[in-house]
Coordinates of C-alpha atoms in Angstrom, one line a residue:
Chain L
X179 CA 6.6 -91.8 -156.0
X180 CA 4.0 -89.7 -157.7
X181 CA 5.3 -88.3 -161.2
X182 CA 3.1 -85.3 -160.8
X183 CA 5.0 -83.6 -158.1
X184 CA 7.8 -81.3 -158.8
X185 CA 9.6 -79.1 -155.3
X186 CA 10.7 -75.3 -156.0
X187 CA 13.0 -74.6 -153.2
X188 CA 15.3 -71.9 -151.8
X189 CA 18.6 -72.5 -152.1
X190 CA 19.1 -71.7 -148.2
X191 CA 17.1 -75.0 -147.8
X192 CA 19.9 -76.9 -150.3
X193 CA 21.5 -78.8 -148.0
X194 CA 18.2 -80.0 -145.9
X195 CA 16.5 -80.9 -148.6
X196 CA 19.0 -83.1 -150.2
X197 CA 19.2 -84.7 -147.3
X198 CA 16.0 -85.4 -146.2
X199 CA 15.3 -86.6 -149.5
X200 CA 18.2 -88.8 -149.9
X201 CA 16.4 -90.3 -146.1
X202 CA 13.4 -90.9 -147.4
X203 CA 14.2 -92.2 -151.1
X204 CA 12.4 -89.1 -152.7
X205 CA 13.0 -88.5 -156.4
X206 CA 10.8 -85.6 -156.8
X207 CA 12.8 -83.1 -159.5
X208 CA 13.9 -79.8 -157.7
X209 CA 13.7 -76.0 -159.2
X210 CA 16.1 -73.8 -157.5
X211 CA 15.9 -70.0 -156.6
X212 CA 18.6 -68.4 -155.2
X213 CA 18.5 -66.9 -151.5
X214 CA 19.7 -64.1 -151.7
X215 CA 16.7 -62.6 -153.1
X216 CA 14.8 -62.9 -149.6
X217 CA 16.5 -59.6 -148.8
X218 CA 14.2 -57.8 -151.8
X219 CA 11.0 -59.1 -151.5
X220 CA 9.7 -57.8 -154.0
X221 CA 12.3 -60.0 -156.3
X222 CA 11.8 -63.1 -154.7
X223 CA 8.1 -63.1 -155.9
X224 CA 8.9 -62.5 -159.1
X225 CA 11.2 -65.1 -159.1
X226 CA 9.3 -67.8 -157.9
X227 CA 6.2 -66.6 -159.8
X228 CA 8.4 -67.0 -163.1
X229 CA 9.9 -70.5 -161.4
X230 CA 6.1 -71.4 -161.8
X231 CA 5.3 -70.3 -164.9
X232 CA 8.0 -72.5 -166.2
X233 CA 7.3 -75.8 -164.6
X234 CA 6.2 -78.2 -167.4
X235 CA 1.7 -78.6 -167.2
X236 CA 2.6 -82.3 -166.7
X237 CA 3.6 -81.2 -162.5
X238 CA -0.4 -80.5 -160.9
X239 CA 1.6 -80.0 -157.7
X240 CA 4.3 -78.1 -156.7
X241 CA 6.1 -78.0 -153.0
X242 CA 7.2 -74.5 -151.9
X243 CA 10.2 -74.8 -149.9
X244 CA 10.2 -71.4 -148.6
X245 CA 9.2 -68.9 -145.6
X246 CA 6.5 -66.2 -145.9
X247 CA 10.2 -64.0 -145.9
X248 CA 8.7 -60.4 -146.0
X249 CA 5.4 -60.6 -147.6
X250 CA 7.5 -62.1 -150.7
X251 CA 4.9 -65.2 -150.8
X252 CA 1.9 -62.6 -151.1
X253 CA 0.1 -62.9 -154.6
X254 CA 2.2 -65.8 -155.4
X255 CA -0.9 -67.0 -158.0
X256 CA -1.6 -71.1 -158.2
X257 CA -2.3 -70.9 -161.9
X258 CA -4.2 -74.4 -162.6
X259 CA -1.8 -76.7 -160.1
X260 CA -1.9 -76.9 -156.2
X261 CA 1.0 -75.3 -154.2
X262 CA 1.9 -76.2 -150.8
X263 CA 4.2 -74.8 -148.2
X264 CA 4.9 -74.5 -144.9
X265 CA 3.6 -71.9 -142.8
X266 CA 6.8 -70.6 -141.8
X267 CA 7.6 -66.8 -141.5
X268 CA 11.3 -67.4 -142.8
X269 CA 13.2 -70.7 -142.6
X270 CA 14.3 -71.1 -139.2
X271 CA 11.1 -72.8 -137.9
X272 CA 11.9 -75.2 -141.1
X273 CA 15.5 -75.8 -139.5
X274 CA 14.0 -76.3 -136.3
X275 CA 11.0 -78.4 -136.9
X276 CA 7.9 -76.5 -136.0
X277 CA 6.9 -73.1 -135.5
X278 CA 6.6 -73.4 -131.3
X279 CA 10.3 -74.7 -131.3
X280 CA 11.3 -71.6 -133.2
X281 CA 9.1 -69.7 -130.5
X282 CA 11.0 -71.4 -128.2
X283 CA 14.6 -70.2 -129.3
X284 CA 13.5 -66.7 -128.2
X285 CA 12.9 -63.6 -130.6
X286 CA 16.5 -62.2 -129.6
X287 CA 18.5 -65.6 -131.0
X288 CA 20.2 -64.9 -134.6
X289 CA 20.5 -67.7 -136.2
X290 CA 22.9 -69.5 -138.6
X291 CA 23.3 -72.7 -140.7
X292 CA 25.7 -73.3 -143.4
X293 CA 23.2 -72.7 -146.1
X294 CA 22.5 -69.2 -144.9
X295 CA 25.8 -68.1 -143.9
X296 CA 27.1 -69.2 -147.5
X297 CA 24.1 -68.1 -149.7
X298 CA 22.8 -65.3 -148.3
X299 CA 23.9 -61.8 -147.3
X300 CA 24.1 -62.5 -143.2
X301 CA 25.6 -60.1 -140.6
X302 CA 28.5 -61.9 -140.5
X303 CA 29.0 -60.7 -144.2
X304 CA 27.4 -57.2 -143.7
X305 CA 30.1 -56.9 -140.8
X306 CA 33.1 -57.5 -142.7
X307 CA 31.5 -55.2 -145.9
X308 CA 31.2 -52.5 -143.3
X309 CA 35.1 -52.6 -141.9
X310 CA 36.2 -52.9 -145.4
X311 CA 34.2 -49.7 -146.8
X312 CA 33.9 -47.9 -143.6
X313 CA 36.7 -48.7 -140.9
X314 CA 36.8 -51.2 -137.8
X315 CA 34.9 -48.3 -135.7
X316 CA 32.3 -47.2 -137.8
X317 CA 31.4 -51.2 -138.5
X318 CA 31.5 -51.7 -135.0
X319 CA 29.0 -49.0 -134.2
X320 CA 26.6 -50.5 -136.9
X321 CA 26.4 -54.0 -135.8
X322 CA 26.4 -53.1 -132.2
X323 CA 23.1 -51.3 -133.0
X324 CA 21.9 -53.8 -135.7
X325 CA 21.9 -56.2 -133.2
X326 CA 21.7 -54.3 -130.3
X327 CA 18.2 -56.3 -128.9
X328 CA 19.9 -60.1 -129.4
X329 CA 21.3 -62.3 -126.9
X330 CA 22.6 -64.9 -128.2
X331 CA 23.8 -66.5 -131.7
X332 CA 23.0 -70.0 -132.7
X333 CA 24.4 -72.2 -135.3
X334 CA 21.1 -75.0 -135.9
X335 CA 22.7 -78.3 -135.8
X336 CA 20.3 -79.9 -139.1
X337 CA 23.0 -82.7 -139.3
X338 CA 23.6 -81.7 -142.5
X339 CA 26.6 -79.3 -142.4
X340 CA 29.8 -79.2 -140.7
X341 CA 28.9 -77.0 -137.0
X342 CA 31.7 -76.4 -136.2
X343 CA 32.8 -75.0 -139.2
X344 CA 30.4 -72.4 -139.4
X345 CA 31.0 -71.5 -135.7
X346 CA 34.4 -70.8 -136.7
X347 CA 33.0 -68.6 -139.3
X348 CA 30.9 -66.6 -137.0
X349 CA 33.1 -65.8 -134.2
X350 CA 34.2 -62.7 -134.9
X351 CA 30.6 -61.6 -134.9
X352 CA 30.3 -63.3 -131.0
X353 CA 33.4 -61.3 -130.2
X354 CA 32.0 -58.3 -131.7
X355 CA 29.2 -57.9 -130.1
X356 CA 30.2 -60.2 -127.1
X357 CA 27.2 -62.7 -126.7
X358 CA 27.4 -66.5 -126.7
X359 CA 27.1 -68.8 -129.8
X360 CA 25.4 -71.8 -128.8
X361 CA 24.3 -75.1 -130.9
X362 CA 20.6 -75.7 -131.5
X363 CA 19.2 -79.1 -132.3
X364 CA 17.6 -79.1 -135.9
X365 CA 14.5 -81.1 -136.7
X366 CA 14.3 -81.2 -140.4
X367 CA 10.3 -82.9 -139.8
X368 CA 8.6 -80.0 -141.7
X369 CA 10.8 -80.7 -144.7
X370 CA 10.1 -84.5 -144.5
X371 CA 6.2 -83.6 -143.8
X372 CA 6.2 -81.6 -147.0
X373 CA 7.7 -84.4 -149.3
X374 CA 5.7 -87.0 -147.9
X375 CA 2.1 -85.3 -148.3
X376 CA 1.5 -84.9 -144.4
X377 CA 0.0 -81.5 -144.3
X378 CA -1.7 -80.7 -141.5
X379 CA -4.0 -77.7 -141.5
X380 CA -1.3 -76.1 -138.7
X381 CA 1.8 -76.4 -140.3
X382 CA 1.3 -76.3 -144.1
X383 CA -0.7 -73.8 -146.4
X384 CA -2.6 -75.5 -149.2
X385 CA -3.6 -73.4 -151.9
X386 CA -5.8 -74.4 -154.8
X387 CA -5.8 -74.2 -158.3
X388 CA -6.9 -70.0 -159.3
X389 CA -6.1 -69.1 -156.0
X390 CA -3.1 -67.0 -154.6
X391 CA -1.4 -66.6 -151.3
X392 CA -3.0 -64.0 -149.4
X393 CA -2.0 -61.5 -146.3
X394 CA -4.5 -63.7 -144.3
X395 CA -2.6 -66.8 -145.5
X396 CA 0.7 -64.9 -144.0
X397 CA -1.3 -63.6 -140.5
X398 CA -1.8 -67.4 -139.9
X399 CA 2.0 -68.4 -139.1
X400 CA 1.2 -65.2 -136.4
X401 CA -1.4 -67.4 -135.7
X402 CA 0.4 -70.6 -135.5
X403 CA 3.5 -68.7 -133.0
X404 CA 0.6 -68.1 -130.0
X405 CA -0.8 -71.2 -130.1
Chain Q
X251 CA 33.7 -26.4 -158.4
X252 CA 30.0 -26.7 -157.3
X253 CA 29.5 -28.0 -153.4
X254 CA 27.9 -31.0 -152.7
X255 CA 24.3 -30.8 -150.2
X256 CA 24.1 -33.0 -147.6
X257 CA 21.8 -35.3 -149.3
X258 CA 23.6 -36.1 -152.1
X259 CA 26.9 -36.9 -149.0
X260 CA 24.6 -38.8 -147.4
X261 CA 23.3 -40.8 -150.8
X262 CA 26.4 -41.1 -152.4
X263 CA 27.7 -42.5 -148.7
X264 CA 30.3 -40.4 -148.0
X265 CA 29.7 -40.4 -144.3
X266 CA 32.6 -38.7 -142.9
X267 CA 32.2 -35.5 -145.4
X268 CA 28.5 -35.6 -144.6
X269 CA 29.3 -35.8 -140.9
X270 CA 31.3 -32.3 -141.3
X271 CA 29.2 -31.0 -143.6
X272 CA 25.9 -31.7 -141.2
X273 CA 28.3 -30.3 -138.2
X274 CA 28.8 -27.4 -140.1
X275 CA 25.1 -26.1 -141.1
X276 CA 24.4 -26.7 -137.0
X277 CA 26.7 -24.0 -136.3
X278 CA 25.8 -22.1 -139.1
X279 CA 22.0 -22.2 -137.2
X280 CA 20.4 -24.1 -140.2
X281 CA 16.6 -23.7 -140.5
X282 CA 15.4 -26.8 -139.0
X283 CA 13.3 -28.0 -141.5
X284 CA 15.4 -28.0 -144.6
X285 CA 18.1 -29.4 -142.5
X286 CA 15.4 -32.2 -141.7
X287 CA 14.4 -32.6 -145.7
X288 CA 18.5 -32.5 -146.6
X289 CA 18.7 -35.4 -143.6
X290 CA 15.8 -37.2 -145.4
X291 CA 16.1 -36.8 -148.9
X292 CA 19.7 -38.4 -148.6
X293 CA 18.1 -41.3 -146.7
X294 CA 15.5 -41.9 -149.6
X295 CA 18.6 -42.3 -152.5
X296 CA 20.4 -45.0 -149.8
X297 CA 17.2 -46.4 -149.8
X298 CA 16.3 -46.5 -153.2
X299 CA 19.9 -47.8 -154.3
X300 CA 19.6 -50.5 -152.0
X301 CA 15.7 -51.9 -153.1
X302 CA 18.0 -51.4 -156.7
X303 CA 20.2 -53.5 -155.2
X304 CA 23.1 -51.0 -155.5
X305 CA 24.1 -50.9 -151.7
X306 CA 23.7 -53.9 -148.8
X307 CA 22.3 -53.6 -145.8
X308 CA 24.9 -52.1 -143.7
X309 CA 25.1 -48.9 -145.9
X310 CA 21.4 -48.1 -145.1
X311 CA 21.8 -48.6 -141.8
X312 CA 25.5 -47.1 -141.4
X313 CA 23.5 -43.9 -143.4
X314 CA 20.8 -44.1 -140.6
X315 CA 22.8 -44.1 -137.9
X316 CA 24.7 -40.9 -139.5
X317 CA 21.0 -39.3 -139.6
X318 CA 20.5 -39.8 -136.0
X319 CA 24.1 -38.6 -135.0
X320 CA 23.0 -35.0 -137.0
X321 CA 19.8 -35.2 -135.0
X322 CA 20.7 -35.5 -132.0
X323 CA 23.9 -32.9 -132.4
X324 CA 21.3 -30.4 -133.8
X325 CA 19.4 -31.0 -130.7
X326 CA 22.1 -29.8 -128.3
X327 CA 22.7 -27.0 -131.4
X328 CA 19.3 -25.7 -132.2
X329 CA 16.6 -23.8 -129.5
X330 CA 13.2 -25.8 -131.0
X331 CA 10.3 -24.0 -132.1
X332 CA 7.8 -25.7 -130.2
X333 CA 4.5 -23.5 -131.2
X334 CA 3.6 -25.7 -133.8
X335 CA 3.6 -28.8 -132.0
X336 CA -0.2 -30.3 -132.2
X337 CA 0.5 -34.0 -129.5
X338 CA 2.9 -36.4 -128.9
X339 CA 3.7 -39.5 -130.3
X340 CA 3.9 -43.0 -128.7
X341 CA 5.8 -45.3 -130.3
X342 CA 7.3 -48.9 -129.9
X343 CA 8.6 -51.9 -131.8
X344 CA 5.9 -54.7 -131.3
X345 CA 6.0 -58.0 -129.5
X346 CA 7.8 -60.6 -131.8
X347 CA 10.1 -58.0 -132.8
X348 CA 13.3 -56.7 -131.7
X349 CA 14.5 -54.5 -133.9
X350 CA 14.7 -50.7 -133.4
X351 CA 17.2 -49.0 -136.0
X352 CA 14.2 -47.6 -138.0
X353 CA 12.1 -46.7 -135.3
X354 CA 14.8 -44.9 -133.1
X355 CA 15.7 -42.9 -136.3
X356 CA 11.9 -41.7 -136.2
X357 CA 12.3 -41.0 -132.8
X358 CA 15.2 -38.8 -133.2
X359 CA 13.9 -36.8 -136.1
X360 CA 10.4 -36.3 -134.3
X361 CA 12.4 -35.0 -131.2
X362 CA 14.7 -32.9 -133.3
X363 CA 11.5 -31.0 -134.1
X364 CA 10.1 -30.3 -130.5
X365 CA 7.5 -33.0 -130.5
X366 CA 7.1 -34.9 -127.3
X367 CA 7.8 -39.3 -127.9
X368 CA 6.8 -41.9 -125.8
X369 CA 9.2 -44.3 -126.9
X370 CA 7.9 -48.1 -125.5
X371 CA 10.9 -49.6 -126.5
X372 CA 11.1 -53.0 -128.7
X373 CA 8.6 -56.2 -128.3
X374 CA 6.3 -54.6 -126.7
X375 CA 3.5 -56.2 -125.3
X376 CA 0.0 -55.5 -126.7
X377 CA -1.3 -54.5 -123.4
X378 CA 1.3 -52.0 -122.7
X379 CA 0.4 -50.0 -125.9
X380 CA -2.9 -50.2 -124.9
X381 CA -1.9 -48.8 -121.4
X382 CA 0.5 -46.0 -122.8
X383 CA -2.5 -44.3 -124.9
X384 CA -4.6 -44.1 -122.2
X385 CA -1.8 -42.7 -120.1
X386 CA -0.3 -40.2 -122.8
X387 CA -3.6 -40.0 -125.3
X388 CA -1.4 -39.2 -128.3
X389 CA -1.8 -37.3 -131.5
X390 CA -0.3 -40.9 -133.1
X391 CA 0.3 -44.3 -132.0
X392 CA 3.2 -45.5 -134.4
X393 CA 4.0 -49.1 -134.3
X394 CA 7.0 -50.3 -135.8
X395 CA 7.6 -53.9 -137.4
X396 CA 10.2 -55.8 -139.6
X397 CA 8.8 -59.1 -139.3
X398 CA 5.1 -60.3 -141.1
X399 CA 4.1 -62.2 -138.8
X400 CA 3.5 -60.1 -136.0
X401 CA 0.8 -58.3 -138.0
X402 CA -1.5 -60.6 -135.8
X403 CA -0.5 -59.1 -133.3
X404 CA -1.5 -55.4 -134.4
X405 CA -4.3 -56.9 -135.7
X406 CA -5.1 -57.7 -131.9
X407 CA -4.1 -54.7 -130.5
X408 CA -6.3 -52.5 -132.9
X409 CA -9.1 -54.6 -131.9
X410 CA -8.7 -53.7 -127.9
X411 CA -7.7 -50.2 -129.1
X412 CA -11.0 -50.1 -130.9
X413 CA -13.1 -51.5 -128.4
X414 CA -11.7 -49.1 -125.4
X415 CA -12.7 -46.4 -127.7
X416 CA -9.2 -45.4 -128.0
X417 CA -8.9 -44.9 -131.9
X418 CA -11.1 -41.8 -132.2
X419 CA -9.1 -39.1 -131.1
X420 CA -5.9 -40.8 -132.6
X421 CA -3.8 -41.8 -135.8
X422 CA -2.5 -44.9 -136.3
X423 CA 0.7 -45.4 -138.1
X424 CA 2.0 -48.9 -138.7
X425 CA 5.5 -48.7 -140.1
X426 CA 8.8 -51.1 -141.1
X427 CA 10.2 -53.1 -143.2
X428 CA 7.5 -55.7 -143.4
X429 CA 4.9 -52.6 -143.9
X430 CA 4.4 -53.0 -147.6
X431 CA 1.1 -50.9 -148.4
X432 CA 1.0 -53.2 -152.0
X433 CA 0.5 -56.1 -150.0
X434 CA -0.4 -55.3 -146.4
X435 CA -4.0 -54.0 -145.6
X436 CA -5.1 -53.7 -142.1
X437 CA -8.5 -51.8 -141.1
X438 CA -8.4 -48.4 -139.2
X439 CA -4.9 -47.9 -139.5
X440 CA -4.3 -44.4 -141.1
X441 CA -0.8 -44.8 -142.6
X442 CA 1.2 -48.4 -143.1
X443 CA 4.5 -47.4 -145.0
X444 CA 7.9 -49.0 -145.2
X445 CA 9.3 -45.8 -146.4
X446 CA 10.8 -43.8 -144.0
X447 CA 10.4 -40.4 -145.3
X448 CA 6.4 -40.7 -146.6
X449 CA 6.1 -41.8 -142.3
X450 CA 8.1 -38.7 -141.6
X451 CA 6.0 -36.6 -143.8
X452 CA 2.8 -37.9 -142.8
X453 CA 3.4 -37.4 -138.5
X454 CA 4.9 -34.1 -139.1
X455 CA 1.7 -33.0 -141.3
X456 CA -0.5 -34.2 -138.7
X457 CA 1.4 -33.1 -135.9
X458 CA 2.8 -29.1 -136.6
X459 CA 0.9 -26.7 -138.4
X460 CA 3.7 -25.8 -140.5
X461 CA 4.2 -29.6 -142.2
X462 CA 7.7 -31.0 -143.4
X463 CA 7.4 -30.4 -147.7
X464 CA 8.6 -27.0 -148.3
X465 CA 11.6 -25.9 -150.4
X466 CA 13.5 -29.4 -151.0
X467 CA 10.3 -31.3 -151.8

């Protein structure tokens, strides 16, 4: 195991990570930055350019375990290592495995795993905020039109959190807004890819030392969904 | 002690005395446009406490939703003024995309002021925009997205658009969450904002003669 190598990660991605790592023996330190940021964008890259700043000169490399989230990886600046991350435009196609299975899911699934129903602010949180400060009806009326385009909810099965547990925890929101939750098979290979260097030009963004993440960089997980 | 305007109801979140409050300056025949900017101005403090992180999600959108109830009560309410109306405006949520909150809530307030919409609904295929400006020829093509990645997909359409010719006679609004004019640049589009109120301001400037900024700006 290389001793240059150091992973900055989103906490969403907690669970996965350890796992996978614990899979393939990978004793790479991990930096932390907590989800819930991905709502502001703008704080997020702060955050992570700050995560970087910090990371001892002895790590030339560091893993990005993140989505593109909202622009938030735009400008993210290299400084004098190597970052690489997956081009992913949140972390669902990381749950999934690729960027055509997330395709595949269909643009009106909402998705859950453990990780992002715990760490994040989720609809299933937003939901219960709104009946609290606004009444059962007035909540009702905003999710309804929140989610009024999806179809289904899907809890991603990554095999590294209790499913049904966190089906539980999301069934008011099925009742709600009366569509089916159904289990999707997660595929944790992007994860795995990323610690063990296999970064094809498709699925991982390499940027060099002096250079920054660009819009470009972000149009090619656009790019990645067609093909 | 002093009454509160609509705008700070609506920013403070006090939805059901902004609700009455709105109900009553309809009957009271409130001049459209500063009913418009009160509508607006409240929407820009949600927004700005929640970027602050002061509110969540579902107060900006519970606040939206409010706006759109007021419009489209003052549009049974209020006979529209339609002499300063310069086009219409198509609009759509584009493919990859689903969600609508922040485009319907343009929707409403362009209606609410007598300008014709052409509303294509949510993933919308490239082609079809393409089809519904040279159907409609609008004043502005507004193209709503809250998710980066389907910037290719604008990219792709304003290519066709530009090839057919079709960009000439027309402005091109790209708006959203994911529309961050500090990080997003795309050629030839006339206005990328993710803020709600600057969109509003711009499509009403281009579209009446009598543009949106008057006494509450």
């Amino acid at each position: 195991m290389e001793d240059n190598i150091i992973i900055l990660a989103c906490s969403t991605l907690r669970q996965e990570l350890e796992l996978v790592m614990k899979r393939i023996s990978c004793k790479y330190p991990v930096e932390w930055v907590d989800s819930g940021l991905h709502i502001w964008p703008d704080k997020l890259k702060i955050e992570v350019q700050k995560k970087l700043q910090d990371i001892h000169p002895r790590y030339t490399t560091v893993l990005l375990l993140f989505g593109f989230c909202g622009n938030s990886m735009i400008d993210i600046e290299a400084g004098n290592r190597t970052l690489v991350l997956p081009l992913a435009a949140d972390c669902i196609p990381i749950f999934l495995g690729s960027n055509s299975n997330r395709e595949k899911a269909g643009i009106d699934t909402y998705f859950y795993t453990a990780g992002y129903l715990n760490y994040e602010s989720n609809m299933v949180s937003e939901f219960k905020y709104a009946i609290q400060k606004y009444g059962k009806k007035r909540a009702s009326y905003f999710i309804k039109a929140m989610m009024a385009h999806y179809k289904r909810l899907a809890v991603i099965d990554t095999g590294a959190f209790d499913v049904e547990e966190v089906i539980d925890k999301i069934k008011d929101l099925s009742l709600e807004l009366d569509i089916p939750t159904v289990i999707l098979e997660g595929n944790l290979i992007m994860i795995e890819n990323l610690l063990s260097k296999n970064w094809d030009n498709d699925s991982f963004l390499i940027v060099q030392p002096g250079c920054k993440i660009t819009l470009d960089d972000s149009l090619r997980v656009g790019k990645s969904l067609i093909c | 002690m002093h009454e509160k305007s609509l705008s700070s109801l609506i920013g403070d979140l006090l939805v059901d005395e902004a609700l009455k409050k709105g109900i009553l300056m309809i009957k009271n025949n409130i001049d459209p446009i500063l009913f418009q900017n009160e509508i607006m101005n409240g929407l820009s403090i949600v927004g700005n406490k929640y970027n602050e992180g002061e509110c969540f999600i579902a107060d900006l959108m519970v606040a939206g939703m409010l706006a759109r109830d007021l419009f489209n009560l003052a549009n049974k309410n209020i006979a529209l003024d339609k002499v300063y109306v310069n086009g219409k405006v198509v609009i759509g949520t584009i493919a990859g995309d689903i969600h609508d909150i922040g485009k319907n809530l343009v929707v409403d307030a362009l209606t609410y002021r007598g300008i014709e919409v052409i509303d294509l609904g949510v993933d919308v295929p490239i082609l079809d925009f393409v089809d519904a400006v040279e159907m409609y020829k609008p004043a502005i093509l507004a193209i709503s997205t809250i998710i980066d990645s389907t910037f290719s997909n604008i990219k792709e359409l304003i290519t066709i658009l530009k090839k057919k010719g079709l960009l000439k006679n027309m402005k091109l609004v790209v708006g959203g969450a994911a529309a961050d004019e500090r990080y997003v640049k795309i050629e030839d589009v006339d206005l990328l904002t993710n803020e709600y109120k600057k969109g509003m301001k711009y499509c009403l400037e281009i579209l009446t003669k009598d543009p949106l900024g008057g006494k509450n700006e």
